[in-house]
Short mmCIF file of C-alpha atoms in Angstrom, two decimals:
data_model
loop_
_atom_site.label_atom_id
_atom_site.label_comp_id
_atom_site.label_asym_id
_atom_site.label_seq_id
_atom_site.Cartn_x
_atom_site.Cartn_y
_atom_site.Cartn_z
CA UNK A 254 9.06 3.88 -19.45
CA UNK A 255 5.93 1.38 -19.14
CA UNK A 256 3.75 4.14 -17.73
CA UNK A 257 0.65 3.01 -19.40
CA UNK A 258 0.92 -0.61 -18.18
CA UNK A 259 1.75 0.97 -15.11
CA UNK A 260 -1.59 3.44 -15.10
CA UNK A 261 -3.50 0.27 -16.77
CA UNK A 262 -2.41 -1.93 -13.07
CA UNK A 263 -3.37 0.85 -10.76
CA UNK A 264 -6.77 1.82 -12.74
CA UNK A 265 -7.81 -2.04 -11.40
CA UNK A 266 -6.17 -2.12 -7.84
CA UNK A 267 -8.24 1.28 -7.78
CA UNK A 268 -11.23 -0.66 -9.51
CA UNK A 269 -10.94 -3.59 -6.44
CA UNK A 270 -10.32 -0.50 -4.02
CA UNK A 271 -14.13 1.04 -4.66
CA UNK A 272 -15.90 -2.30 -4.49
CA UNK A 273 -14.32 -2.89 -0.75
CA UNK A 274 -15.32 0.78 -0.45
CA UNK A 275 -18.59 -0.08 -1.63
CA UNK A 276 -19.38 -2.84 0.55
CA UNK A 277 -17.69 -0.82 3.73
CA UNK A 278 -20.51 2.06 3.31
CA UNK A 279 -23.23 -0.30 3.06
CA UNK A 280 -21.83 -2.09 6.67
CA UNK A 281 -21.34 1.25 7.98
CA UNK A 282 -24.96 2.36 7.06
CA UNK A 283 -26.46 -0.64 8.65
CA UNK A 284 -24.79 -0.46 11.70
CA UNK A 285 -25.70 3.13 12.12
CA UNK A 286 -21.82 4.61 12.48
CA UNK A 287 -20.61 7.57 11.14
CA UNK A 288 -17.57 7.67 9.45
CA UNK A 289 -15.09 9.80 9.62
CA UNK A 290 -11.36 10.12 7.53
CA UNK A 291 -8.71 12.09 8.21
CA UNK A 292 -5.71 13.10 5.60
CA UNK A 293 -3.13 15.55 5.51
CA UNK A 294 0.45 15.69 5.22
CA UNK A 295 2.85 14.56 8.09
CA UNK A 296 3.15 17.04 11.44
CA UNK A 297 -0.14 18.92 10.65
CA UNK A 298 -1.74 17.68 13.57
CA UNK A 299 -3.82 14.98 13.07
CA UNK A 300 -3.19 12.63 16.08
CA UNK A 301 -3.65 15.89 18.48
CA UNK A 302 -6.47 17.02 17.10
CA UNK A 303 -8.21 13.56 16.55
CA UNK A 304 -7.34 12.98 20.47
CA UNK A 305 -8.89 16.07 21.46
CA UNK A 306 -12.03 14.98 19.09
CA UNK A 307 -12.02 11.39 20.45
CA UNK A 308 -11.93 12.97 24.57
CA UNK A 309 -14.28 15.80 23.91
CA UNK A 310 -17.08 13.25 22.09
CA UNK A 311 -16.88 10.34 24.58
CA UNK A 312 -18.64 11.68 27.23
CA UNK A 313 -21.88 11.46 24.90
CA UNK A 314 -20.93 9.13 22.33
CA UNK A 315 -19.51 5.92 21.93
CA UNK A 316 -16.09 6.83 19.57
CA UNK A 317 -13.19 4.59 17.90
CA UNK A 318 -10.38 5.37 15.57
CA UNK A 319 -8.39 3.64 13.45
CA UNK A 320 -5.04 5.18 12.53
CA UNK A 321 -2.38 4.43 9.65
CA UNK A 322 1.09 5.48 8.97
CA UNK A 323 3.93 3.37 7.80
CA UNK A 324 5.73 2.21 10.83
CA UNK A 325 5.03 2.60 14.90
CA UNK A 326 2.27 2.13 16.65
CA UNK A 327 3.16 5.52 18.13
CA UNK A 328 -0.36 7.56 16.95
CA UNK A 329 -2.24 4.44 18.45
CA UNK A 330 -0.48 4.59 21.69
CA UNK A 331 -1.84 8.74 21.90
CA UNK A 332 -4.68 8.28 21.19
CA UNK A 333 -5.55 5.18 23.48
CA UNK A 334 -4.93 8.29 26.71
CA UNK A 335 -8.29 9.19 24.98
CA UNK A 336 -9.74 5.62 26.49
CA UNK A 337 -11.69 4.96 23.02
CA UNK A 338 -10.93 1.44 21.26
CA UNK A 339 -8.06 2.19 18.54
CA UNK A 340 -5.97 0.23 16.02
CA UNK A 341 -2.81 1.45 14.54
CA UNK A 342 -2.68 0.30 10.45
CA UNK A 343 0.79 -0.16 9.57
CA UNK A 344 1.27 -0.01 5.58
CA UNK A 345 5.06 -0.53 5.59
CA UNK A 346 6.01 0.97 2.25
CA UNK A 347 2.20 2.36 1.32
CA UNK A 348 1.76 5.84 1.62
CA UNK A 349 -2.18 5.52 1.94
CA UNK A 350 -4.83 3.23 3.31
CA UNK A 351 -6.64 1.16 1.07
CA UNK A 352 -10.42 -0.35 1.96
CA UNK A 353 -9.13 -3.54 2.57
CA UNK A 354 -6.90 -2.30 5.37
CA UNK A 355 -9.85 -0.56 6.95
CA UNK A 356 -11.88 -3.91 6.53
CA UNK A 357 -9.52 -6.10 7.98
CA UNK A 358 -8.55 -3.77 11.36
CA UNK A 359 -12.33 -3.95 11.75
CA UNK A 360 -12.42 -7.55 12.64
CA UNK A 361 -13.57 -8.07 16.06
CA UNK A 362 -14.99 -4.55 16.32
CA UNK A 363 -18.74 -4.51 16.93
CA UNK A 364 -20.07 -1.42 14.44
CA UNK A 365 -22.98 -1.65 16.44
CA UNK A 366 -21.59 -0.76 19.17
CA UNK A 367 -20.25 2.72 17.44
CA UNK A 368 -21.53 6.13 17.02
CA UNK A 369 -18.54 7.94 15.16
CA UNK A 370 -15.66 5.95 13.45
CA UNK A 371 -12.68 7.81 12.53
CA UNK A 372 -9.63 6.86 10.10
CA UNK A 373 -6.46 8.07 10.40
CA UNK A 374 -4.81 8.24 7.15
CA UNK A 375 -1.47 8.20 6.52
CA UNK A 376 0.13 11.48 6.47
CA UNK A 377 0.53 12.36 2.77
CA UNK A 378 -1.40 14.96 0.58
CA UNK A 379 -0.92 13.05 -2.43
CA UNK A 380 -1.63 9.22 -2.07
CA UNK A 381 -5.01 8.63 -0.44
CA UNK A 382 -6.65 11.15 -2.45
CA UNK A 383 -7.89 8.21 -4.73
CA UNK A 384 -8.36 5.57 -2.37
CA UNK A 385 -12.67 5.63 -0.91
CA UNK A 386 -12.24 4.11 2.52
CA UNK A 387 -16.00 3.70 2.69
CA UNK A 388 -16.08 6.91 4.63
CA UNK A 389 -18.96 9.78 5.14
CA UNK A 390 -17.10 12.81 5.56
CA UNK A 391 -13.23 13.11 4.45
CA UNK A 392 -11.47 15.60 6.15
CA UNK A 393 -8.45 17.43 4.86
CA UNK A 394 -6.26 19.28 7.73
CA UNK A 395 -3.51 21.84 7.32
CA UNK A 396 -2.11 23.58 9.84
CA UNK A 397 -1.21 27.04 10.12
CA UNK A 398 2.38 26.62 10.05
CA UNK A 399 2.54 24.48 6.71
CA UNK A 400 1.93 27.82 4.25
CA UNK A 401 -1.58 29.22 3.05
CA UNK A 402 -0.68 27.93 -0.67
CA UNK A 403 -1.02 24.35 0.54
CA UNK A 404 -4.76 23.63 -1.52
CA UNK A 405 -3.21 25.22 -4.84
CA UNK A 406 -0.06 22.75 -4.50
CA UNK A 407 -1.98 20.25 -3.56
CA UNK A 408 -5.21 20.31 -5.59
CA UNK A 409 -6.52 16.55 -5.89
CA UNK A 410 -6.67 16.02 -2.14
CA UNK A 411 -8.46 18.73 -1.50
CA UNK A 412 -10.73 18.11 -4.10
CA UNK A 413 -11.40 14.70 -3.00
CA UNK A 414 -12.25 16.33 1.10
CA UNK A 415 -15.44 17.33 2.24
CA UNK A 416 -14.32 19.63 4.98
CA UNK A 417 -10.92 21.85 5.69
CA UNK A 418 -9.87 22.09 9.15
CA UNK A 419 -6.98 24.53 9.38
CA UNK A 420 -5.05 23.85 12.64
CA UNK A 421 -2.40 24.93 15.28
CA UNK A 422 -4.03 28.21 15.05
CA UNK A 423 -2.23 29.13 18.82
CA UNK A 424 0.39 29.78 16.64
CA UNK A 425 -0.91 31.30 13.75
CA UNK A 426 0.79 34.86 14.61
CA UNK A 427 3.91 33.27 15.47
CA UNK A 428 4.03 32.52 11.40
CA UNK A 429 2.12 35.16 10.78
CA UNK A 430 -0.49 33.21 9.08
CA UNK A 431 -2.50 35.03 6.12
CA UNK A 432 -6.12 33.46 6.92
CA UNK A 433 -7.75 35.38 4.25
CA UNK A 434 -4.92 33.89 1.81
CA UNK A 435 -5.37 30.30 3.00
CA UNK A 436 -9.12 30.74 2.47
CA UNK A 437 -8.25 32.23 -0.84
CA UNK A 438 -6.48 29.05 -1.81
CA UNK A 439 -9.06 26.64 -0.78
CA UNK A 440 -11.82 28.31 -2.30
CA UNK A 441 -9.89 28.06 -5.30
CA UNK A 442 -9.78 24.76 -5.63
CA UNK A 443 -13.01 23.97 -3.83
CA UNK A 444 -15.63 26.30 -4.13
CA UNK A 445 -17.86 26.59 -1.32
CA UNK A 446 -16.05 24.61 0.97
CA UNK A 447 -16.50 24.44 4.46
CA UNK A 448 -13.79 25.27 6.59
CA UNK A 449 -12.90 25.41 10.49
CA UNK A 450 -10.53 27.37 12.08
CA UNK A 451 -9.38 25.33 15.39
CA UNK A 452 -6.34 24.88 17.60
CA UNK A 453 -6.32 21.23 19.58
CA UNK A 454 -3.64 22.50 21.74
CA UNK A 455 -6.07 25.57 23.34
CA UNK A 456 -9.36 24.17 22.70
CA UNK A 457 -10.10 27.02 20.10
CA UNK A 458 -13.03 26.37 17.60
CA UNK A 459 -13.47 22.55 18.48
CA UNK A 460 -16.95 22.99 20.32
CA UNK A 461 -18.00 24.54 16.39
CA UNK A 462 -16.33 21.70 14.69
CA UNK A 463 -17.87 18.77 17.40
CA UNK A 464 -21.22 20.37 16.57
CA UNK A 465 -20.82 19.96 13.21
CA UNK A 466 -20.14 16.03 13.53
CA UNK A 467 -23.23 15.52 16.11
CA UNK A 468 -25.23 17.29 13.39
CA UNK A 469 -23.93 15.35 10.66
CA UNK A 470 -24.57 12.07 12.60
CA UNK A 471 -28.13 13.06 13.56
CA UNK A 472 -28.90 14.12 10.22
CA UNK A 473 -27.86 10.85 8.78
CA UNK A 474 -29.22 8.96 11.56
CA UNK A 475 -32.58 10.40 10.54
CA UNK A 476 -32.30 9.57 6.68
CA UNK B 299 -5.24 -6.92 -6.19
CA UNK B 300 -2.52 -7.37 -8.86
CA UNK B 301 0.05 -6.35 -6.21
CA UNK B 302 2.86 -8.59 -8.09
CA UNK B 303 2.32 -7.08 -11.39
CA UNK B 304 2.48 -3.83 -9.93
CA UNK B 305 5.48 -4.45 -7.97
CA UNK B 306 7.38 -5.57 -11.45
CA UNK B 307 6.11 -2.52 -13.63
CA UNK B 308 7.54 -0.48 -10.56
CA UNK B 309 11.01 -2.11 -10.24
CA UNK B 310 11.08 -1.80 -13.93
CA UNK B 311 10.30 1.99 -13.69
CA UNK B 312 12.81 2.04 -10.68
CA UNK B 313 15.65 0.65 -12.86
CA UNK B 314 15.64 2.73 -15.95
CA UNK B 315 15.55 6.12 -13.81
CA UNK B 316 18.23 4.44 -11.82
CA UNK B 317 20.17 4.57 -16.08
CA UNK B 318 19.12 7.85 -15.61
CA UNK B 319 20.54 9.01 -12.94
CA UNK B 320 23.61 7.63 -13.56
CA UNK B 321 23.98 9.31 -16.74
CA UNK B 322 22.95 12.74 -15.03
CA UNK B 323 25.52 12.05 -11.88
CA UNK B 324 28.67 11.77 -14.52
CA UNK B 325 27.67 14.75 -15.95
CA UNK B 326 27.38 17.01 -13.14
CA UNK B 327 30.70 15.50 -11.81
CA UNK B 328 32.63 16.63 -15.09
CA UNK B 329 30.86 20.10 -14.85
CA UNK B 330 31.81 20.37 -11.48
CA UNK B 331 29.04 21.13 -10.00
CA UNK B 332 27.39 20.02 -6.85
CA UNK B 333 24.51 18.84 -6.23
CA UNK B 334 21.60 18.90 -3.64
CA UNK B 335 18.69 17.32 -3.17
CA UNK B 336 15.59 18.50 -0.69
CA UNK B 337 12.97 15.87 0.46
CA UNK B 338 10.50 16.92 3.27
CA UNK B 339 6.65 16.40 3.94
CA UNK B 340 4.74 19.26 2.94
CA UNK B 341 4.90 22.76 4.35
CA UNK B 342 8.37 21.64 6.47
CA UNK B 343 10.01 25.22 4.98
CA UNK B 344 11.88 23.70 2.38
CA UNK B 345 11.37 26.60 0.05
CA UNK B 346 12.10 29.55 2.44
CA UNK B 347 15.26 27.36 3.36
CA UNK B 348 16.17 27.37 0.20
CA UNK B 349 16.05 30.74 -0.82
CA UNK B 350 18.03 31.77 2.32
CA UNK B 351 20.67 29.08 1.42
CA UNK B 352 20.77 30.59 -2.66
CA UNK B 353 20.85 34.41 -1.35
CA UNK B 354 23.89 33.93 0.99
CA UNK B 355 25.82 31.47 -1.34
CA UNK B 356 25.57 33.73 -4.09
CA UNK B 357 28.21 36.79 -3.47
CA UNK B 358 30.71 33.83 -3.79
CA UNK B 359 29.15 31.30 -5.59
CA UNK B 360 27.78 30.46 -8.31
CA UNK B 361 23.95 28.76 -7.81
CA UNK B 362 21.16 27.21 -9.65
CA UNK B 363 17.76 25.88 -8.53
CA UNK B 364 14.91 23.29 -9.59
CA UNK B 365 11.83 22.96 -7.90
CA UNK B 366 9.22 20.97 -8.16
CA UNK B 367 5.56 20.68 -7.51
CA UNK B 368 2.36 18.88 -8.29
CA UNK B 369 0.89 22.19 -9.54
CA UNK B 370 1.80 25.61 -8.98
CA UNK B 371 4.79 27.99 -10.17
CA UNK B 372 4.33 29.27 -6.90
CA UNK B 373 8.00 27.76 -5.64
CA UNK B 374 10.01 29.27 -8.42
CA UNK B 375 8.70 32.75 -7.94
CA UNK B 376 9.77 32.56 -4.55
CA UNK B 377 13.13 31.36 -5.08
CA UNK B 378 13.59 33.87 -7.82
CA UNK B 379 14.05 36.58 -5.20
CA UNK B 380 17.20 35.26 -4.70
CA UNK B 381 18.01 36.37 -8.15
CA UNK B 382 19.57 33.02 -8.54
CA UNK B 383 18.51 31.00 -12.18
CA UNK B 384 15.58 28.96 -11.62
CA UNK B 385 13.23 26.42 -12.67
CA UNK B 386 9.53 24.99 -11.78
CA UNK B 387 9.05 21.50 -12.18
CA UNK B 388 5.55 20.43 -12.15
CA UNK B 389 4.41 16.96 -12.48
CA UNK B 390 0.80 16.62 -12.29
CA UNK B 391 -0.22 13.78 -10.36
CA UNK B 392 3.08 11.97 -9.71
CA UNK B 393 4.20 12.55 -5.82
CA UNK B 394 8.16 13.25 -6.52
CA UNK B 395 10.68 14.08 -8.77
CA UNK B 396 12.39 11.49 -11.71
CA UNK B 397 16.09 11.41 -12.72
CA UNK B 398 14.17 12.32 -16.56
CA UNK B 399 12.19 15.15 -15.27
CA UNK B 400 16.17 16.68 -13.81
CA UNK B 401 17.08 15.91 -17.33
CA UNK B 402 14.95 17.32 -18.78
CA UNK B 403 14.75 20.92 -16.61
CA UNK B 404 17.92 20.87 -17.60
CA UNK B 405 18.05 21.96 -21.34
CA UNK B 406 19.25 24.58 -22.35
CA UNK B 407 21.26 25.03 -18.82
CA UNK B 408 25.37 25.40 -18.92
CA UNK B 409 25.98 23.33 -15.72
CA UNK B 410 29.74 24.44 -16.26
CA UNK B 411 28.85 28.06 -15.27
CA UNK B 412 27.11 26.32 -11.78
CA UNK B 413 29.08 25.42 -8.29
CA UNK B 414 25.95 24.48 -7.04
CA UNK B 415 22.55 23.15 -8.08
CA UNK B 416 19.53 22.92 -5.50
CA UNK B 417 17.13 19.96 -6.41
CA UNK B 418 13.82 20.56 -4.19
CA UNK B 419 11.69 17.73 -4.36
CA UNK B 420 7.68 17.24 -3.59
CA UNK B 421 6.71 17.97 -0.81
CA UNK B 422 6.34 14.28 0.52
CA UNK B 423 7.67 11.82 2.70
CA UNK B 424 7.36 8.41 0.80
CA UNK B 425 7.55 8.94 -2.91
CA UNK B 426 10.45 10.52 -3.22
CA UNK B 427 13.09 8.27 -1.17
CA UNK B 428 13.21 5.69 -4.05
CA UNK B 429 14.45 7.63 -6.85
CA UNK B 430 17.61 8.44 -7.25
CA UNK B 431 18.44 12.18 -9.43
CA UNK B 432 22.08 12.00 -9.75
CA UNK B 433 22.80 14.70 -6.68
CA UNK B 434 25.81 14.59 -4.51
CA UNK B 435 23.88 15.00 -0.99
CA UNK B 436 20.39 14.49 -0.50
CA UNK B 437 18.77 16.64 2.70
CA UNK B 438 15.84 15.77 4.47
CA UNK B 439 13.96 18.66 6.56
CA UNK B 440 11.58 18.11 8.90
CA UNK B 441 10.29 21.28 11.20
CA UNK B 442 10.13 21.32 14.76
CA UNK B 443 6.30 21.79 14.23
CA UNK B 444 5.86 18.08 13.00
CA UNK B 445 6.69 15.93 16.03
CA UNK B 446 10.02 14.67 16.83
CA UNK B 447 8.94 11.16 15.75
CA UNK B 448 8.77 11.57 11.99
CA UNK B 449 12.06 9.79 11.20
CA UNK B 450 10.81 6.70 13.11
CA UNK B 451 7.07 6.84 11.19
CA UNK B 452 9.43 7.63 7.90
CA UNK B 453 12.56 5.42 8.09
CA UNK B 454 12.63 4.89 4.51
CA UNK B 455 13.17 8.68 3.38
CA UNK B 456 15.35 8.95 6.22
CA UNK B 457 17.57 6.63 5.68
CA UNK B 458 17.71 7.97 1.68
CA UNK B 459 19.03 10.56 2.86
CA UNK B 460 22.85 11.73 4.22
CA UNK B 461 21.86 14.69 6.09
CA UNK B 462 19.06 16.38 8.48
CA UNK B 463 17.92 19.97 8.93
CA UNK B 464 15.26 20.50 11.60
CA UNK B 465 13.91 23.77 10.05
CA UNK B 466 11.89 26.51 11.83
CA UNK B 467 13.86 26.34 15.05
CA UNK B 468 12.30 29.94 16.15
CA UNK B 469 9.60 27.86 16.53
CA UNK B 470 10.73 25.13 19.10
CA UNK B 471 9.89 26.60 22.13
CA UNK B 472 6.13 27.73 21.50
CA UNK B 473 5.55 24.18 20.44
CA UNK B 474 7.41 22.68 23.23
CA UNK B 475 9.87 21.03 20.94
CA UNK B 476 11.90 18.16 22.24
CA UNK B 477 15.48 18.10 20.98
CA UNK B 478 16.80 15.33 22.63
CA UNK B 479 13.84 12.94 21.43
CA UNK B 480 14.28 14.78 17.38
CA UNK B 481 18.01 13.51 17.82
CA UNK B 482 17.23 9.76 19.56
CA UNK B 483 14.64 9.69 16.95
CA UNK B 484 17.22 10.21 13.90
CA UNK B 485 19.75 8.36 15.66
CA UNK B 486 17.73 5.39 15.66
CA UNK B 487 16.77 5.56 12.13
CA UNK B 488 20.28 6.29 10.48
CA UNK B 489 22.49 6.18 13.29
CA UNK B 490 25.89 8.60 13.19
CA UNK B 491 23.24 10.87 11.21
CA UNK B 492 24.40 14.97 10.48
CA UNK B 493 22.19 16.84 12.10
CA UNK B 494 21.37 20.94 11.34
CA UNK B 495 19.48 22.95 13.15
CA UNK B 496 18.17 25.92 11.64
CA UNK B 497 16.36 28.78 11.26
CA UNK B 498 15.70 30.27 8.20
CA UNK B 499 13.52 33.16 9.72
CA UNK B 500 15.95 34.42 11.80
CA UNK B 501 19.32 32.86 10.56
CA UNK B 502 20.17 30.33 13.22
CA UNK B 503 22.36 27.85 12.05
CA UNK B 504 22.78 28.48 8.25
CA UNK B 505 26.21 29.71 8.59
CA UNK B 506 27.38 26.35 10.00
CA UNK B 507 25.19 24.68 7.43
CA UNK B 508 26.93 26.69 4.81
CA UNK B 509 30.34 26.04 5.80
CA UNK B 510 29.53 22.37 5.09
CA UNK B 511 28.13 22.84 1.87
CA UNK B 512 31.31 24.90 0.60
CA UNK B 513 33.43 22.37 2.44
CA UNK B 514 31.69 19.37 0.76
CA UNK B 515 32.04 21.27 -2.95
CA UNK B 516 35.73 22.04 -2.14
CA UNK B 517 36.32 18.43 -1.08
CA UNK B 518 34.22 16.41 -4.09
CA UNK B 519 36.58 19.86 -6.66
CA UNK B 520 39.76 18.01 -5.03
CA UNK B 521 39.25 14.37 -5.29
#
């Protein structure tokens, strides 16, 4: 096996990765948008939940999302019912986004003209752990259905989130969810983390979580 | 980027686990044992599946399990209920199983004393469709919590695959799940696809999936 020539090649795509990253911030900063990413492995509920986000924020503020997976243009085409600008990302064999990817989907887009940006990652809780999109906040999502021992299985991604947002919670006690055990499990591998509890489908903790962005953007808007 | 580099050291990877697996495929065929493979995202309910599958196989036959994980034993104690021999692979950072990691798990096993051997993979829906392990059948699960358009954002690990098991099927109707699209969605990917549905909560559909399995070991014991 060549694995350190291997590690040695993806150490410098890595290295390019956090000067794209680099320069994204900065642009982001400028223009005054907060930015948000979203990982987690497939079917936990991204799309619905970042729909719900995207409807529930427009009335106030001026949202767009861009949204990766490997093939379709499927998530793109929900979220659009929310009527904020999106791009679907198509990676084709890549099982993450990479800063370039974000940089190039943002041609034509007017930062400006933004308040929050989200990023759809690919659905995977391994690959885009080590890839900086440029992003503020990283979000990690699992839902309720996917078992509470996700974080200790999957330690790096949830080391590399900010926030955990456990959803699907409508059916939490049809899998008879153990919330204390899930919480258990992140705070395991991320002390201290914050973590919301929300279900897109009923509406259930999203008015907590939307505060918490509107705070976060105000807060940075005022640094 | 120094994509072509990486592609090389890749394809290079790719072809000695391909040697691999080769070797690994002759020998289970002269122990007679067969072999299956699990691929799924995260959290799809490949280990409860699996633990069902070893605990009613086991009155008549004789089974064997290797799991593996980025971290965790977590997997293996579960699957030890079954009282069935088995075996935690963890690999650290790497997002799927190699045919060396098999071989290795594999020490100190008598594969002549197995009818069957369970491979589950990382939970993950990219990684893992390139590498081949030697198994007879490789499964792919995806739950009916996911969205019925996984197979068309994953074509790749779906068409790795020979058969499909949509998993948690006590589940389908408090998340509205759409059968017909699940199917067109499969069908489009690997058309003329096997399709299971299951529950391994309540038991749905594991005797018909059982029936194959013994029929596919009685077939491969006969040719």
């Amino acid at each position: 096996m060549s694995e350190p020539r291997l590690v040695e090649v993806r150490r410098n795509v890595l290295k390019q990765n956090d000067v794209i990253a680099r320069e994204l911030r900065e642009r982001f900063r400028q223009a005054g948008v907060f930015v948000v990413s979203l990982v987690s492995s497939p079917g936990s509920g991204k799309t619905t939940f970042l729909e719900r986000t995207l409807t529930e924020l427009q009335p106030r503020y001026r949202v767009a999302a861009l949204v990766g997976d490997l093939a379709t243009e499927n998530d793109a085409l929900r979220l659009a019912r929310s009527k904020a600008p999106v791009k679907q990302i198509t990676t084709g064999t890549v099982c993450h986004l990479e800063a370039t990817m974000v940089q190039n989907a943002l041609a034509g887009w007017d930062l400006e003209q933004m308040d929050f940006l989200f990023i759809e990652n690919v659905g995977n809780l391994v690959c885009p752990s080590s890839y900086d999109l440029g992003e503020n906040l990283r979000l990690v999502l699992m839902s309720v259905t996917e078992g509470e021992d996700k974080p200790l299985k999957y330690p790096t991604i949830f080391n590399s989130a900010d926030v955990a947002v456990v959803t699907k919670n409508d059916l939490a006690a049809a899998v008879e969810f153990d919330w204390k055990a899930a919480q258990a499990s992140i705070q395991a591998v991320r002390p201290g983390m914050r973590i919301f509890r929300v279900s897109a489908k009923t509406g259930e903790g999203m008015e907590e979580y939307r505060g918490f962005l509107t705070h976060q953007l105000a807060e940075k808007l005022h640094v």
